[in-house]
CSV table of C-alpha atoms and ligand atoms in Angstrom, one decimal:
chain,number,residue,atom,x,y,z
P,1,UNK,CA,2.5,-24.6,16.6
P,2,UNK,CA,0.4,-21.6,17.5
P,3,UNK,CA,1.8,-19.7,14.6
P,4,UNK,CA,1.1,-22.4,12.2
P,5,UNK,CA,-2.6,-22.7,13.1
P,6,UNK,CA,-2.9,-19.0,13.6
P,7,UNK,CA,-4.1,-19.1,17.2
P,8,UNK,CA,-2.8,-17.0,20.0
P,9,UNK,CA,0.0,-18.9,22.0
P,10,UNK,CA,-1.9,-18.2,25.2
P,11,UNK,CA,-4.9,-20.0,23.9
P,12,UNK,CA,-2.8,-23.0,22.9
P,13,UNK,CA,-1.1,-23.1,26.3
P,14,UNK,CA,-4.5,-23.2,28.0
P,15,UNK,CA,-5.6,-26.1,25.8
P,16,UNK,CA,-2.3,-27.9,26.6
P,17,UNK,CA,-2.9,-27.4,30.4
P,18,UNK,CA,-6.3,-28.9,29.9
P,19,UNK,CA,-4.5,-31.9,28.4
P,20,UNK,CA,-2.2,-31.8,31.5
P,21,UNK,CA,0.8,-30.7,29.5
P,22,UNK,CA,2.8,-27.8,30.8
P,23,UNK,CA,4.3,-25.6,28.2
P,24,UNK,CA,5.7,-22.1,27.8
P,25,UNK,CA,5.3,-19.6,24.9
P,26,UNK,CA,8.6,-20.2,23.3
P,27,UNK,CA,8.5,-24.0,23.4
P,28,UNK,CA,7.8,-26.3,20.5
P,29,UNK,CA,5.8,-29.4,20.9
P,30,UNK,CA,6.2,-32.9,19.5
P,31,UNK,CA,4.0,-34.6,16.9
P,32,UNK,CA,2.0,-36.6,19.4
P,33,UNK,CA,0.9,-33.5,21.3
P,34,UNK,CA,0.4,-31.6,18.1
P,35,UNK,CA,-2.1,-34.2,17.0
P,36,UNK,CA,-3.9,-34.1,20.4
P,37,UNK,CA,-4.0,-30.3,20.0
P,38,UNK,CA,-5.2,-30.5,16.5
P,39,UNK,CA,-8.1,-32.6,17.7
P,40,UNK,CA,-8.9,-30.0,20.3
P,41,UNK,CA,-9.1,-27.4,17.5
P,42,UNK,CA,-10.9,-29.8,15.1
P,43,UNK,CA,-8.1,-29.5,12.7
P,44,UNK,CA,-6.6,-32.2,10.5
P,45,UNK,CA,-2.9,-31.9,10.6
P,46,UNK,CA,-2.7,-33.0,7.0
P,47,UNK,CA,-4.6,-29.8,6.3
P,48,UNK,CA,-1.6,-27.6,7.2
P,49,UNK,CA,-1.0,-26.8,3.5
P,50,UNK,CA,-4.5,-25.4,3.4
P,51,UNK,CA,-3.8,-23.3,6.5
P,52,UNK,CA,-0.9,-21.8,4.6
P,53,UNK,CA,-3.1,-20.8,1.8
P,54,UNK,CA,-4.9,-18.5,4.2
P,55,UNK,CA,-1.9,-16.3,3.9
P,56,UNK,CA,-2.3,-16.2,0.1
P,57,UNK,CA,-1.0,-12.6,-0.2
P,58,UNK,CA,2.4,-14.0,0.8
P,59,UNK,CA,2.5,-16.6,-1.9
P,60,UNK,CA,5.4,-15.7,-4.1
P,61,UNK,CA,4.7,-16.3,-7.8
P,62,UNK,CA,7.2,-17.9,-10.0
P,63,UNK,CA,6.4,-17.6,-13.7
P,64,UNK,CA,8.6,-18.9,-16.4
P,65,UNK,CA,10.1,-16.2,-18.5
P,66,UNK,CA,8.5,-17.5,-21.7
P,67,UNK,CA,5.0,-17.2,-20.1
P,68,UNK,CA,5.4,-13.5,-19.3
P,69,UNK,CA,3.9,-10.8,-21.4
P,70,UNK,CA,4.1,-7.0,-20.7
P,71,UNK,CA,1.3,-5.5,-18.8
P,72,UNK,CA,0.1,-1.9,-18.6
P,73,UNK,CA,1.6,0.4,-16.0
P,74,UNK,CA,-0.7,1.4,-13.1
P,75,UNK,CA,-0.5,5.1,-12.4
P,76,UNK,CA,-1.7,7.3,-9.4
P,77,UNK,CA,-2.0,11.0,-9.5
P,78,UNK,CA,-0.9,12.9,-6.4
P,79,UNK,CA,-0.2,16.5,-5.4
P,80,UNK,CA,-1.4,19.5,-3.5
P,81,UNK,CA,-5.1,20.4,-3.3
P,82,UNK,CA,-6.3,22.5,-6.2
P,83,UNK,CA,-3.2,21.9,-8.3
P,84,UNK,CA,-5.4,20.1,-10.9
P,85,UNK,CA,-5.4,16.4,-10.1
P,86,UNK,CA,-9.1,15.8,-10.8
P,87,UNK,CA,-9.0,18.0,-13.9
P,88,UNK,CA,-6.0,16.0,-15.2
P,89,UNK,CA,-7.7,12.7,-14.6
P,90,UNK,CA,-10.8,13.9,-16.4
P,91,UNK,CA,-8.8,15.3,-19.4
P,92,UNK,CA,-6.8,12.1,-19.7
P,93,UNK,CA,-10.1,10.0,-19.5
P,94,UNK,CA,-11.6,12.0,-22.3
P,95,UNK,CA,-8.4,11.7,-24.4
P,96,UNK,CA,-9.0,7.9,-24.6
P,97,UNK,CA,-9.6,6.1,-27.8
P,98,UNK,CA,-13.3,5.4,-27.0
P,99,UNK,CA,-14.4,2.0,-27.9
P,100,UNK,CA,-17.4,2.7,-30.2
P,101,UNK,CA,-19.4,-0.3,-29.0
P,102,UNK,CA,-22.0,0.1,-26.2
P,103,UNK,CA,-21.8,3.9,-26.6
P,104,UNK,CA,-18.8,3.9,-24.3
P,105,UNK,CA,-20.5,5.6,-21.4
P,106,UNK,CA,-17.7,5.9,-18.9
P,107,UNK,CA,-18.4,4.6,-15.5
P,108,UNK,CA,-16.5,5.4,-12.3
P,109,UNK,CA,-15.2,2.1,-11.0
P,110,UNK,CA,-12.1,3.4,-9.3
P,111,UNK,CA,-9.7,3.0,-12.2
P,112,UNK,CA,-9.7,3.5,-16.0
P,113,UNK,CA,-7.6,2.7,-19.0
P,114,UNK,CA,-6.5,4.7,-21.9
P,115,UNK,CA,-4.7,3.6,-25.0
P,116,UNK,CA,-1.7,5.4,-26.5
P,117,UNK,CA,0.3,4.2,-29.5
P,118,UNK,CA,-1.6,0.9,-29.2
P,119,UNK,CA,-0.5,0.4,-25.6
P,120,UNK,CA,-2.6,0.7,-22.5
P,121,UNK,CA,-2.1,2.7,-19.3
P,122,UNK,CA,-4.2,2.2,-16.2
P,123,UNK,CA,-5.1,5.2,-14.0
P,124,UNK,CA,-6.3,4.9,-10.5
P,125,UNK,CA,-9.2,7.2,-10.4
P,126,UNK,CA,-9.0,8.5,-6.8
P,127,UNK,CA,-6.5,11.3,-6.7
P,128,UNK,CA,-4.5,12.1,-3.5
P,129,UNK,CA,-2.5,10.1,-1.1
P,130,UNK,CA,-5.1,9.2,1.5
P,131,UNK,CA,-6.4,6.3,-0.6
P,132,UNK,CA,-2.9,5.4,-1.7
P,133,UNK,CA,-1.6,5.2,1.8
P,134,UNK,CA,-4.5,3.3,3.1
P,135,UNK,CA,-4.0,0.7,0.5
P,136,UNK,CA,-0.3,0.5,1.1
P,137,UNK,CA,-0.9,0.1,4.8
P,138,UNK,CA,-2.8,-3.0,3.9
P,139,UNK,CA,0.2,-4.3,2.0
P,140,UNK,CA,-1.1,-3.6,-1.5
P,141,UNK,CA,1.5,-2.6,-4.0
P,142,UNK,CA,-0.8,-1.4,-6.7
P,143,UNK,CA,0.9,1.6,-8.2
P,144,UNK,CA,3.9,1.5,-10.5
P,145,UNK,CA,4.2,5.2,-11.3
P,146,UNK,CA,3.2,8.3,-9.4
P,147,UNK,CA,2.4,11.5,-11.3
P,148,UNK,CA,3.2,14.4,-9.1
P,149,UNK,CA,1.1,17.4,-10.1
P,150,UNK,CA,2.5,20.8,-9.2
P,151,UNK,CA,0.7,24.0,-10.3
P,152,UNK,CA,3.2,26.2,-12.1
P,153,UNK,CA,1.6,29.3,-10.6
P,154,UNK,CA,1.8,28.0,-7.0
P,155,UNK,CA,4.8,25.8,-6.7
P,156,UNK,CA,5.6,23.3,-4.1
P,157,UNK,CA,3.1,23.2,-1.2
P,158,UNK,CA,2.8,21.1,2.0
P,159,UNK,CA,0.9,18.3,0.3
P,160,UNK,CA,3.3,18.2,-2.5
P,161,UNK,CA,6.0,17.3,0.0
P,162,UNK,CA,3.8,14.7,1.6
P,163,UNK,CA,3.1,13.2,-1.8
P,164,UNK,CA,6.8,13.0,-2.5
P,165,UNK,CA,7.4,11.2,0.8
P,166,UNK,CA,4.6,8.7,0.0
P,167,UNK,CA,5.8,8.1,-3.5
P,168,UNK,CA,9.4,7.6,-2.4
P,169,UNK,CA,8.4,5.3,0.5
P,170,UNK,CA,6.5,3.1,-1.9
P,171,UNK,CA,9.4,3.0,-4.3
P,172,UNK,CA,7.3,4.0,-7.3
P,173,UNK,CA,8.7,5.9,-10.2
P,174,UNK,CA,7.9,9.6,-10.2
P,175,UNK,CA,7.0,11.8,-13.1
P,176,UNK,CA,6.3,15.5,-12.4
P,177,UNK,CA,3.5,17.1,-14.3
P,178,UNK,CA,4.0,20.9,-14.1
P,179,UNK,CA,0.3,21.9,-14.5
P,180,UNK,CA,-1.5,25.2,-15.2
P,181,UNK,CA,1.1,26.3,-17.8
P,182,UNK,CA,-1.7,28.4,-19.4
P,183,UNK,CA,-1.9,30.7,-16.4
P,184,UNK,CA,-0.1,34.0,-16.7
P,185,UNK,CA,2.6,33.9,-14.1
P,186,UNK,CA,3.3,30.2,-14.6
P,187,UNK,CA,6.9,29.6,-13.6
P,188,UNK,CA,8.0,26.1,-14.4
P,189,UNK,CA,11.7,26.8,-13.5
P,190,UNK,CA,10.7,27.8,-10.0
P,191,UNK,CA,8.9,24.4,-9.7
P,192,UNK,CA,12.1,22.7,-11.0
P,193,UNK,CA,14.2,24.5,-8.5
P,194,UNK,CA,11.9,23.8,-5.6
P,195,UNK,CA,11.7,20.1,-6.4
P,196,UNK,CA,15.5,19.9,-7.0
P,197,UNK,CA,15.9,21.2,-3.4
P,198,UNK,CA,13.7,18.2,-2.3
P,199,UNK,CA,15.8,15.7,-4.2
P,200,UNK,CA,13.8,15.4,-7.4
P,201,UNK,CA,16.2,16.6,-10.0
P,202,UNK,CA,14.8,16.9,-13.5
P,203,UNK,CA,16.3,15.2,-16.5
P,204,UNK,CA,17.1,18.5,-18.2
P,205,UNK,CA,19.2,19.4,-15.1
P,206,UNK,CA,21.0,16.1,-15.1
P,207,UNK,CA,18.8,14.2,-12.8
P,208,UNK,CA,16.5,11.2,-13.6
P,209,UNK,CA,13.0,12.6,-13.0
P,210,UNK,CA,11.0,13.4,-16.1
P,211,UNK,CA,9.2,16.8,-15.9
P,212,UNK,CA,6.3,17.4,-18.3
P,213,UNK,CA,4.6,20.8,-18.7
P,214,UNK,CA,0.9,20.5,-19.2
P,215,UNK,CA,-2.4,22.4,-18.9
P,216,UNK,CA,-5.0,19.9,-17.8
P,217,UNK,CA,-7.7,22.5,-18.3
P,218,UNK,CA,-6.6,23.4,-21.9
P,219,UNK,CA,-5.7,19.9,-22.8
P,220,UNK,CA,-2.1,20.8,-23.6
P,221,UNK,CA,0.9,18.5,-23.2
P,222,UNK,CA,-1.2,15.5,-22.3
P,223,UNK,CA,0.1,13.4,-25.2
P,224,UNK,CA,3.6,14.1,-24.1
P,225,UNK,CA,2.7,13.1,-20.5
P,226,UNK,CA,1.2,9.8,-21.7
P,227,UNK,CA,4.2,9.1,-23.9
P,228,UNK,CA,6.5,9.8,-20.9
P,229,UNK,CA,4.6,7.3,-18.8
P,230,UNK,CA,5.1,4.7,-21.5
P,231,UNK,CA,8.8,5.4,-21.7
P,232,UNK,CA,9.1,5.0,-17.9
P,233,UNK,CA,7.0,1.9,-17.9
P,234,UNK,CA,9.1,0.3,-20.6
P,235,UNK,CA,12.2,0.7,-18.5
P,236,UNK,CA,10.5,-1.0,-15.6
P,237,UNK,CA,9.7,-4.0,-17.8
P,238,UNK,CA,6.4,-4.7,-16.2
P,239,UNK,CA,5.4,-8.3,-17.0
P,240,UNK,CA,2.7,-10.7,-16.0
P,241,UNK,CA,1.5,-14.2,-16.9
P,242,UNK,CA,-2.0,-14.2,-18.3
P,243,UNK,CA,-2.2,-18.0,-18.2
P,244,UNK,CA,-2.7,-18.4,-14.5
P,245,UNK,CA,-5.5,-17.9,-12.0
P,246,UNK,CA,-5.8,-14.2,-11.2
P,247,UNK,CA,-4.4,-12.3,-8.2
P,248,UNK,CA,-4.9,-8.7,-7.5
P,249,UNK,CA,-6.1,-6.1,-5.0
P,250,UNK,CA,-9.3,-4.3,-4.1
P,251,UNK,CA,-9.4,-0.6,-5.3
P,252,UNK,CA,-12.8,0.2,-4.1
P,253,UNK,CA,-15.7,-1.7,-2.6
P,254,UNK,CA,-19.2,-0.9,-1.5
P,255,UNK,CA,-22.6,-2.3,-0.8
P,256,UNK,CA,-25.0,-1.7,-3.7
P,257,UNK,CA,-28.7,-1.8,-2.8
P,258,UNK,CA,-29.7,-3.9,-5.8
P,259,UNK,CA,-26.6,-5.9,-6.5
P,260,UNK,CA,-25.1,-6.6,-3.0
P,261,UNK,CA,-21.4,-6.2,-2.3
P,262,UNK,CA,-19.5,-4.7,-5.3
P,263,UNK,CA,-15.8,-4.4,-5.6
P,264,UNK,CA,-13.3,-3.1,-8.1
P,265,UNK,CA,-10.4,-5.5,-8.5
P,266,UNK,CA,-7.1,-4.5,-10.1
P,267,UNK,CA,-5.7,-7.7,-11.6
P,268,UNK,CA,-2.0,-7.8,-11.2
P,269,UNK,CA,-1.3,-11.3,-12.5
P,270,UNK,CA,-3.3,-13.9,-14.3
P,271,UNK,CA,-6.6,-13.6,-16.0
P,272,UNK,CA,-9.8,-13.1,-14.1
P,273,UNK,CA,-12.9,-14.8,-15.5
P,274,UNK,CA,-16.6,-14.9,-14.8
P,275,UNK,CA,-17.5,-17.9,-12.6
P,276,UNK,CA,-14.0,-17.9,-10.9
P,277,UNK,CA,-14.0,-18.6,-7.1
P,278,UNK,CA,-11.9,-16.2,-5.2
P,279,UNK,CA,-10.8,-15.2,-1.7
P,280,UNK,CA,-10.5,-11.5,-0.9
P,281,UNK,CA,-9.6,-9.9,2.4
P,282,UNK,CA,-11.5,-11.8,5.0
P,283,UNK,CA,-14.3,-12.8,2.6
P,284,UNK,CA,-14.9,-14.8,-0.6
P,285,UNK,CA,-17.1,-15.3,-3.5
P,286,UNK,CA,-17.7,-16.3,-7.1
P,287,UNK,CA,-17.5,-13.8,-10.0
P,288,UNK,CA,-21.1,-13.5,-11.2
P,289,UNK,CA,-20.5,-10.6,-13.5
P,290,UNK,CA,-17.8,-8.2,-14.5
P,291,UNK,CA,-18.1,-4.6,-15.7
P,292,UNK,CA,-15.2,-2.6,-17.2
P,293,UNK,CA,-14.6,1.2,-17.0
P,294,UNK,CA,-16.8,1.7,-20.0
P,295,UNK,CA,-19.8,0.0,-18.5
P,296,UNK,CA,-19.4,-3.0,-20.7
P,297,UNK,CA,-20.1,-6.5,-19.4
P,298,UNK,CA,-17.0,-8.5,-20.0
P,299,UNK,CA,-16.0,-12.2,-19.5
P,300,UNK,CA,-12.3,-11.8,-18.8
P,301,UNK,CA,-10.0,-9.3,-17.3
P,302,UNK,CA,-6.3,-9.3,-18.0
P,303,UNK,CA,-3.2,-8.2,-15.9
P,304,UNK,CA,-3.2,-4.4,-15.3
P,305,UNK,CA,-6.9,-4.1,-15.9
P,306,UNK,CA,-9.5,-3.0,-13.3
P,307,UNK,CA,-13.0,-4.5,-13.3
P,308,UNK,CA,-16.0,-4.2,-11.1
P,309,UNK,CA,-17.2,-7.6,-9.9
P,310,UNK,CA,-20.3,-8.8,-8.2
P,311,UNK,CA,-20.8,-12.1,-6.4
P,312,UNK,CA,-19.0,-11.4,-3.1
P,313,UNK,CA,-20.3,-12.5,0.2
P,314,UNK,CA,-19.3,-9.4,2.0
P,315,UNK,CA,-17.7,-6.0,1.3
P,316,UNK,CA,-13.9,-6.1,1.4
P,317,UNK,CA,-11.7,-3.1,2.2
P,318,UNK,CA,-9.6,-1.1,-0.3
P,319,UNK,CA,-6.2,-2.6,-0.5
P,320,UNK,CA,-7.4,-6.1,0.4
P,321,UNK,CA,-5.6,-8.9,-1.5
P,322,UNK,CA,-7.5,-11.0,-4.0
P,323,UNK,CA,-6.8,-14.5,-5.3
P,324,UNK,CA,-8.7,-17.0,-7.4
P,325,UNK,CA,-8.8,-20.7,-6.2
P,326,UNK,CA,-10.1,-23.9,-7.6
P,327,UNK,CA,-13.3,-24.4,-5.8
P,328,UNK,CA,-15.8,-23.0,-3.4
P,329,UNK,CA,-14.8,-25.0,-0.4
P,330,UNK,CA,-11.2,-23.7,-0.6
P,331,UNK,CA,-12.2,-20.1,-0.7
P,332,UNK,CA,-14.8,-20.5,2.1
P,333,UNK,CA,-12.3,-22.2,4.4
P,334,UNK,CA,-9.7,-19.5,3.7
P,335,UNK,CA,-12.2,-16.7,4.4
P,336,UNK,CA,-13.3,-18.5,7.7
P,337,UNK,CA,-9.8,-18.7,8.9
P,338,UNK,CA,-8.9,-15.2,7.9
P,339,UNK,CA,-12.0,-13.9,9.8
P,340,UNK,CA,-10.9,-15.7,12.9
P,341,UNK,CA,-7.5,-14.3,12.5
P,342,UNK,CA,-8.8,-10.7,12.1
P,343,UNK,CA,-10.9,-11.3,15.2
P,344,UNK,CA,-7.9,-12.5,17.2
P,345,UNK,CA,-5.9,-9.5,16.0
P,346,UNK,CA,-8.6,-7.2,17.2
P,347,UNK,CA,-8.7,-8.8,20.6
P,348,UNK,CA,-5.0,-9.0,21.1
P,349,UNK,CA,-3.2,-5.8,21.2
P,350,UNK,CA,-1.9,-4.7,17.8
P,351,UNK,CA,1.8,-4.8,16.9
P,352,UNK,CA,3.2,-1.5,17.7
P,353,UNK,CA,6.5,-0.1,16.3
P,354,UNK,CA,8.1,1.9,19.0
P,355,UNK,CA,11.6,2.9,20.1
P,356,UNK,CA,11.3,0.6,23.0
P,357,UNK,CA,10.7,-2.6,21.1
P,358,UNK,CA,13.0,-1.7,18.3
P,359,UNK,CA,15.8,-3.7,19.6
P,360,UNK,CA,13.6,-6.7,20.2
P,361,UNK,CA,12.6,-6.9,16.5
P,362,UNK,CA,12.8,-10.4,15.3
P,363,UNK,CA,15.4,-9.9,12.5
P,364,UNK,CA,18.4,-11.8,11.6
P,365,UNK,CA,19.7,-9.1,9.4
P,366,UNK,CA,20.3,-5.5,10.0
P,367,UNK,CA,17.5,-3.9,12.1
P,368,UNK,CA,15.9,-1.0,10.4
P,369,UNK,CA,14.5,2.1,12.1
P,370,UNK,CA,12.2,4.2,10.0
P,371,UNK,CA,11.7,7.8,11.3
P,372,UNK,CA,9.4,10.7,10.3
P,373,UNK,CA,10.7,14.0,11.5
P,374,UNK,CA,8.4,17.0,12.2
P,375,UNK,CA,9.8,20.3,13.5
P,376,UNK,CA,8.8,23.9,14.0
P,377,UNK,CA,11.6,25.1,11.8
P,378,UNK,CA,13.3,23.6,8.8
P,379,UNK,CA,16.7,24.2,10.5
P,380,UNK,CA,16.0,21.6,13.2
P,381,UNK,CA,15.2,19.0,10.6
P,382,UNK,CA,18.5,19.6,8.8
P,383,UNK,CA,20.4,19.7,12.1
P,384,UNK,CA,18.8,16.4,13.2
P,385,UNK,CA,19.5,14.8,9.8
P,386,UNK,CA,23.1,15.8,10.1
P,387,UNK,CA,23.6,14.4,13.5
P,388,UNK,CA,21.7,11.2,13.0
P,389,UNK,CA,24.0,10.4,10.1
P,390,UNK,CA,26.8,10.2,12.6
P,391,UNK,CA,25.2,7.6,14.8
P,392,UNK,CA,26.8,4.4,13.9
P,393,UNK,CA,25.6,1.2,15.7
P,394,UNK,CA,26.5,-2.1,14.2
P,395,UNK,CA,23.5,-4.1,13.0
P,396,UNK,CA,21.1,-1.2,13.0
P,397,UNK,CA,20.2,1.3,10.3
P,398,UNK,CA,18.2,4.5,10.3
P,399,UNK,CA,16.0,5.7,7.4
P,400,UNK,CA,14.2,9.0,7.4
P,401,UNK,CA,11.1,8.3,5.4
P,402,UNK,CA,9.5,11.7,5.8
P,403,UNK,CA,10.1,15.2,7.1
P,404,UNK,CA,7.9,18.3,7.5
P,405,UNK,CA,7.5,21.7,9.2
P,406,UNK,CA,4.5,22.1,11.5
P,407,UNK,CA,2.3,20.0,13.8
P,408,UNK,CA,2.0,16.2,13.4
P,409,UNK,CA,-0.9,15.5,11.0
P,410,UNK,CA,-3.2,12.6,10.1
P,411,UNK,CA,-1.1,12.2,7.0
P,412,UNK,CA,2.0,11.7,9.0
P,413,UNK,CA,0.3,8.9,11.0
P,414,UNK,CA,-0.8,7.1,7.8
P,415,UNK,CA,2.7,7.4,6.4
P,416,UNK,CA,4.1,6.1,9.6
P,417,UNK,CA,1.7,3.2,9.6
P,418,UNK,CA,2.4,2.3,6.0
P,419,UNK,CA,6.2,2.4,6.6
P,420,UNK,CA,6.3,1.1,10.2
P,421,UNK,CA,7.9,4.4,11.2
P,422,UNK,CA,8.2,6.2,14.5
P,423,UNK,CA,7.4,9.9,14.5
P,424,UNK,CA,9.9,12.3,16.2
P,425,UNK,CA,8.7,15.9,16.8
P,426,UNK,CA,10.8,18.9,17.8
P,427,UNK,CA,8.9,21.8,19.3
P,428,UNK,CA,5.7,20.8,17.6
P,429,UNK,CA,2.3,20.0,18.9
P,430,UNK,CA,0.2,16.9,18.4
P,431,UNK,CA,-3.6,17.7,18.1
P,432,UNK,CA,-5.8,15.4,20.2
P,433,UNK,CA,-7.5,13.9,17.1
P,434,UNK,CA,-4.1,13.0,15.6
P,435,UNK,CA,-3.0,11.4,18.9
P,436,UNK,CA,-6.2,9.4,18.9
P,437,UNK,CA,-5.5,8.2,15.3
P,438,UNK,CA,-1.9,7.3,16.3
P,439,UNK,CA,-3.2,5.2,19.1
P,440,UNK,CA,-5.7,3.4,16.9
P,441,UNK,CA,-3.0,2.7,14.2
P,442,UNK,CA,-0.4,1.8,16.7
P,443,UNK,CA,2.0,4.5,15.7
P,444,UNK,CA,4.5,5.9,18.3
P,445,UNK,CA,5.0,9.7,18.5
P,446,UNK,CA,7.8,11.1,20.5
P,447,UNK,CA,8.2,14.8,21.0
P,448,UNK,CA,11.4,16.6,22.2
P,449,UNK,CA,12.5,20.1,22.9
P,450,UNK,CA,16.1,19.5,22.3
P,451,UNK,CA,17.7,17.5,19.4
P,452,UNK,CA,20.4,15.7,21.4
P,453,UNK,CA,17.8,14.2,23.8
P,454,UNK,CA,16.2,12.6,20.8
P,455,UNK,CA,19.5,11.5,19.5
P,456,UNK,CA,20.4,9.9,22.9
P,457,UNK,CA,17.1,8.0,22.9
P,458,UNK,CA,17.5,6.8,19.4
P,459,UNK,CA,21.1,5.6,20.0
P,460,UNK,CA,20.1,3.9,23.2
P,461,UNK,CA,17.2,2.2,21.4
P,462,UNK,CA,19.5,1.0,18.7
P,463,UNK,CA,21.8,-0.5,21.2
P,464,UNK,CA,18.9,-2.0,23.2
P,465,UNK,CA,19.5,0.1,26.2
P,466,UNK,CA,16.6,2.5,26.3
P,467,UNK,CA,15.0,3.2,29.6
P,468,UNK,CA,11.3,2.7,29.4
P,469,UNK,CA,9.1,5.8,29.7
P,470,UNK,CA,6.6,5.7,32.4
X,1,LIG,P1,-7.4,19.0,-7.3
X,1,LIG,O1,-7.8,19.5,-6.0
X,1,LIG,O2,-5.9,18.8,-7.3
X,1,LIG,O3,-8.1,17.8,-7.8
X,1,LIG,O4,-7.6,20.2,-8.4
X,1,LIG,P2,-8.8,20.4,-9.4
X,1,LIG,O5,-8.6,19.5,-10.6
X,1,LIG,O6,-10.1,20.3,-8.7
X,1,LIG,O7,-8.5,21.9,-9.9
X,1,LIG,C1,-8.6,23.0,-9.1
X,1,LIG,C2,-8.9,24.2,-9.9
X,1,LIG,O8,-7.8,24.5,-10.8
X,1,LIG,C3,-10.1,24.1,-10.7
X,1,LIG,O9,-10.8,25.3,-10.7
X,1,LIG,C4,-9.6,23.8,-12.1
X,1,LIG,O10,-10.4,24.2,-13.2
X,1,LIG,C5,-8.3,24.6,-12.1
X,1,LIG,N1,-7.3,24.0,-13.0
X,1,LIG,C6,-6.9,22.7,-13.1
X,1,LIG,N2,-6.0,22.6,-14.1
X,1,LIG,C7,-5.8,23.8,-14.6
X,1,LIG,C8,-5.0,24.2,-15.7
X,1,LIG,O11,-4.2,23.5,-16.3
X,1,LIG,N3,-5.1,25.6,-16.0
X,1,LIG,C9,-5.9,26.4,-15.3
X,1,LIG,N4,-5.9,27.7,-15.7
X,1,LIG,N5,-6.7,26.0,-14.3
X,1,LIG,C10,-6.7,24.7,-14.0
């Protein structure tokens, strides 16, 4: 009952005691008592369907095959600092077929579209994985394809590895853009080799990752890159139904002095229209006006398109889910309920993924343990990987979602949060600021000197026999 009305069980139990009914946390209650309780909460039990709508991001769409049309792929550019992400985004933006109307003054709204061979591609305009991971941590699955930029004169660097981990964890397709091909000393084969060592084998070498050589600065190879994106997108068969109310995610949001809260919404299904009522994150609104990436006022936005909207009651967060509903009352009620829930969540301790509670995971299927391994030397990572593969506990699986040499970083915490992973460190430090972030995000970090101690703990956790740490 508590779950259904999104109130803490302790609160419900208190109310029940007040009604002279003794109950424990794991007990269900009968209809009569449910009605009494509903009165206490000023809820109408008939309204339960509406309560469900408050979890609108979990609604699973079912569209008939004949209603589906293909939608543009959504692409994010990642890679090491200074390898040319921003330059590449700018060059691609300028390669667009500019619509002649309105002068086509491009405007930064967090995403833009280009057209190639009559088909559109949507680029997320914030390079790097910080934004990407923040959004994913909030459950947003925005990106279809990650362009991994690697400078041909520099090769694979730490953030290249991080970007690969993020891209893999999000199950996006990866295309490698080997950039700075114009620089003397550019060595694309070395990049290919380094990435092959990390499990990204190029198509020319018999793998399935497209590699495209470009110079973002000199505008070389860009057409080829765009065409490769379209080939990859085609294989993914990205489809959406434009004839339904829009759903999507927030890419950016801010408070504008003149216009109030402003948000860029990436529509992932349906068509968004001016005057639509919507719920977004823990707030709501009515679309008063929409602006596209060219600064044009538009009346409709289709799947795969990003638009800046005004008419929100509050500023949502990047990655927040968005959905259009019939009327104002519905979206207001949903937002109210979601605000309460956010409040409850803040005041009840956050769900933490840790070794200790691994075994208590509520799961009927195989329990899954995600790990991020950090070590002082690469050898330890390989040794750990080798031994962990030998642990075999029925009903439990281990997945290593990331590895790296060096101290635990903020980036590791964000990846752990987004993938519900535990961080295991060997002979590495954890800076105080990183520890602080881990605490805030509810991420467990365990550090060990010796590999087999970690293996023992993990095996024990999988079997549900871990001694608690004090
Ligand atoms: P970001 O940190 O990954 O966004 O990298 P930037 O796009 O800011 O690029 C870093 C530096 O590399 C800038 O000075 C760019 O002008 C330069 N750069 C980017 N792409 C190329 C390229 O294809 N060739 C050359 N020679 N320089 C480039």
